[in-house]
CSV table of C-alpha atoms in Angstrom, one decimal:
chain,number,residue,atom,x,y,z
T,1,UNK,CA,66.6,-128.8,-87.7
T,2,UNK,CA,68.0,-127.7,-84.4
T,3,UNK,CA,68.0,-130.6,-82.0
T,4,UNK,CA,69.9,-132.3,-79.2
T,5,UNK,CA,70.1,-136.0,-79.7
T,6,UNK,CA,70.5,-138.5,-76.9
T,7,UNK,CA,72.9,-141.4,-77.6
T,8,UNK,CA,71.5,-143.5,-74.7
T,9,UNK,CA,68.1,-145.1,-74.4
T,10,UNK,CA,66.6,-147.5,-72.0
T,11,UNK,CA,64.7,-149.4,-74.7
T,12,UNK,CA,67.4,-149.6,-77.4
T,13,UNK,CA,70.9,-151.0,-77.6
T,14,UNK,CA,73.5,-148.2,-78.0
T,15,UNK,CA,74.3,-149.2,-81.6
T,16,UNK,CA,70.6,-149.2,-82.6
T,17,UNK,CA,70.1,-145.7,-81.0
T,18,UNK,CA,73.1,-144.3,-83.0
T,19,UNK,CA,71.6,-145.9,-86.2
T,20,UNK,CA,68.2,-144.3,-85.4
T,21,UNK,CA,69.8,-140.9,-84.9
T,22,UNK,CA,71.8,-141.1,-88.2
T,23,UNK,CA,68.6,-142.3,-90.0
T,24,UNK,CA,66.6,-139.3,-88.7
T,25,UNK,CA,69.3,-136.8,-89.8
T,26,UNK,CA,69.7,-138.4,-93.2
T,27,UNK,CA,65.9,-138.5,-93.7
T,28,UNK,CA,65.7,-134.7,-92.9
T,29,UNK,CA,68.5,-133.9,-95.4
T,30,UNK,CA,66.8,-136.0,-98.1
T,31,UNK,CA,63.5,-134.4,-97.4
T,32,UNK,CA,65.0,-130.9,-97.7
T,33,UNK,CA,66.8,-131.8,-101.0
T,34,UNK,CA,63.5,-133.0,-102.6
T,35,UNK,CA,62.0,-129.5,-102.2
T,36,UNK,CA,62.1,-127.3,-105.3
T,37,UNK,CA,64.9,-124.7,-105.3
T,38,UNK,CA,64.4,-121.0,-105.6
T,39,UNK,CA,64.5,-119.3,-108.9
T,40,UNK,CA,68.2,-118.8,-110.0
T,41,UNK,CA,69.5,-121.5,-107.7
T,42,UNK,CA,70.8,-125.0,-108.6
T,43,UNK,CA,70.8,-127.0,-105.4
T,44,UNK,CA,70.3,-127.1,-101.7
T,45,UNK,CA,73.3,-126.3,-99.5
T,46,UNK,CA,73.3,-126.8,-95.8
T,47,UNK,CA,74.7,-124.7,-92.9
T,48,UNK,CA,75.6,-127.2,-90.2
T,49,UNK,CA,76.8,-126.8,-86.6
T,50,UNK,CA,77.7,-129.7,-84.3
T,51,UNK,CA,78.8,-129.8,-80.7
T,52,UNK,CA,78.3,-131.3,-77.3
T,53,UNK,CA,75.7,-128.5,-76.6
T,54,UNK,CA,74.2,-125.5,-78.3
T,55,UNK,CA,76.8,-123.1,-76.9
T,56,UNK,CA,79.9,-125.1,-78.0
T,57,UNK,CA,78.5,-126.0,-81.5
T,58,UNK,CA,81.0,-125.3,-84.3
T,59,UNK,CA,80.4,-124.9,-88.0
T,60,UNK,CA,81.0,-128.1,-90.1
T,61,UNK,CA,80.3,-129.4,-93.6
T,62,UNK,CA,77.3,-131.7,-94.1
T,63,UNK,CA,79.6,-134.6,-95.1
T,64,UNK,CA,81.3,-134.6,-91.7
T,65,UNK,CA,78.1,-135.3,-89.7
T,66,UNK,CA,78.4,-139.1,-89.5
T,67,UNK,CA,82.2,-138.9,-88.6
T,68,UNK,CA,81.5,-136.6,-85.7
T,69,UNK,CA,78.6,-138.7,-84.5
T,70,UNK,CA,80.9,-141.7,-84.4
T,71,UNK,CA,83.5,-139.7,-82.6
T,72,UNK,CA,80.9,-138.7,-79.9
T,73,UNK,CA,80.0,-142.4,-79.6
T,74,UNK,CA,83.6,-143.4,-79.2
T,75,UNK,CA,84.0,-140.8,-76.5
T,76,UNK,CA,80.9,-142.3,-74.8
T,77,UNK,CA,79.0,-139.0,-74.8
T,78,UNK,CA,75.5,-139.0,-73.6
T,79,UNK,CA,74.2,-136.5,-76.2
T,80,UNK,CA,75.1,-134.0,-78.9
T,81,UNK,CA,73.6,-130.9,-80.5
T,82,UNK,CA,73.2,-130.6,-84.2
T,83,UNK,CA,71.8,-127.7,-86.3
T,84,UNK,CA,71.1,-128.2,-90.0
T,85,UNK,CA,69.7,-125.3,-92.0
T,86,UNK,CA,68.9,-125.6,-95.7
T,87,UNK,CA,69.6,-122.7,-98.1
T,88,UNK,CA,69.4,-122.6,-101.9
T,89,UNK,CA,72.6,-122.0,-103.7
T,90,UNK,CA,74.1,-121.6,-107.2
T,91,UNK,CA,77.1,-123.6,-108.3
T,92,UNK,CA,80.2,-121.5,-109.0
T,93,UNK,CA,82.3,-122.1,-112.1
T,94,UNK,CA,85.8,-123.1,-111.6
T,95,UNK,CA,88.4,-120.6,-112.6
T,96,UNK,CA,90.2,-121.5,-115.8
T,97,UNK,CA,94.0,-121.4,-115.6
């Protein structure tokens, strides 16, 4: 998913628009996690970028998405860019001391 989301809409209240954006992002992540992983992989990992536009997007962890959306809303931004790319990964064992 590579998309620029608008935080303002003429038909929806700002809070409902933010909820709709978060719902669409969470729905995409859930859909990707339901797919079968490749041979030798355990789970789906996500490469995420977030920013005001495509050029200023920085790498983030998937768990930070909602916090950054809320930050953009509090700064009264009109839109933001998000990029979420799924990749299959294998869990690493923790090093034993």
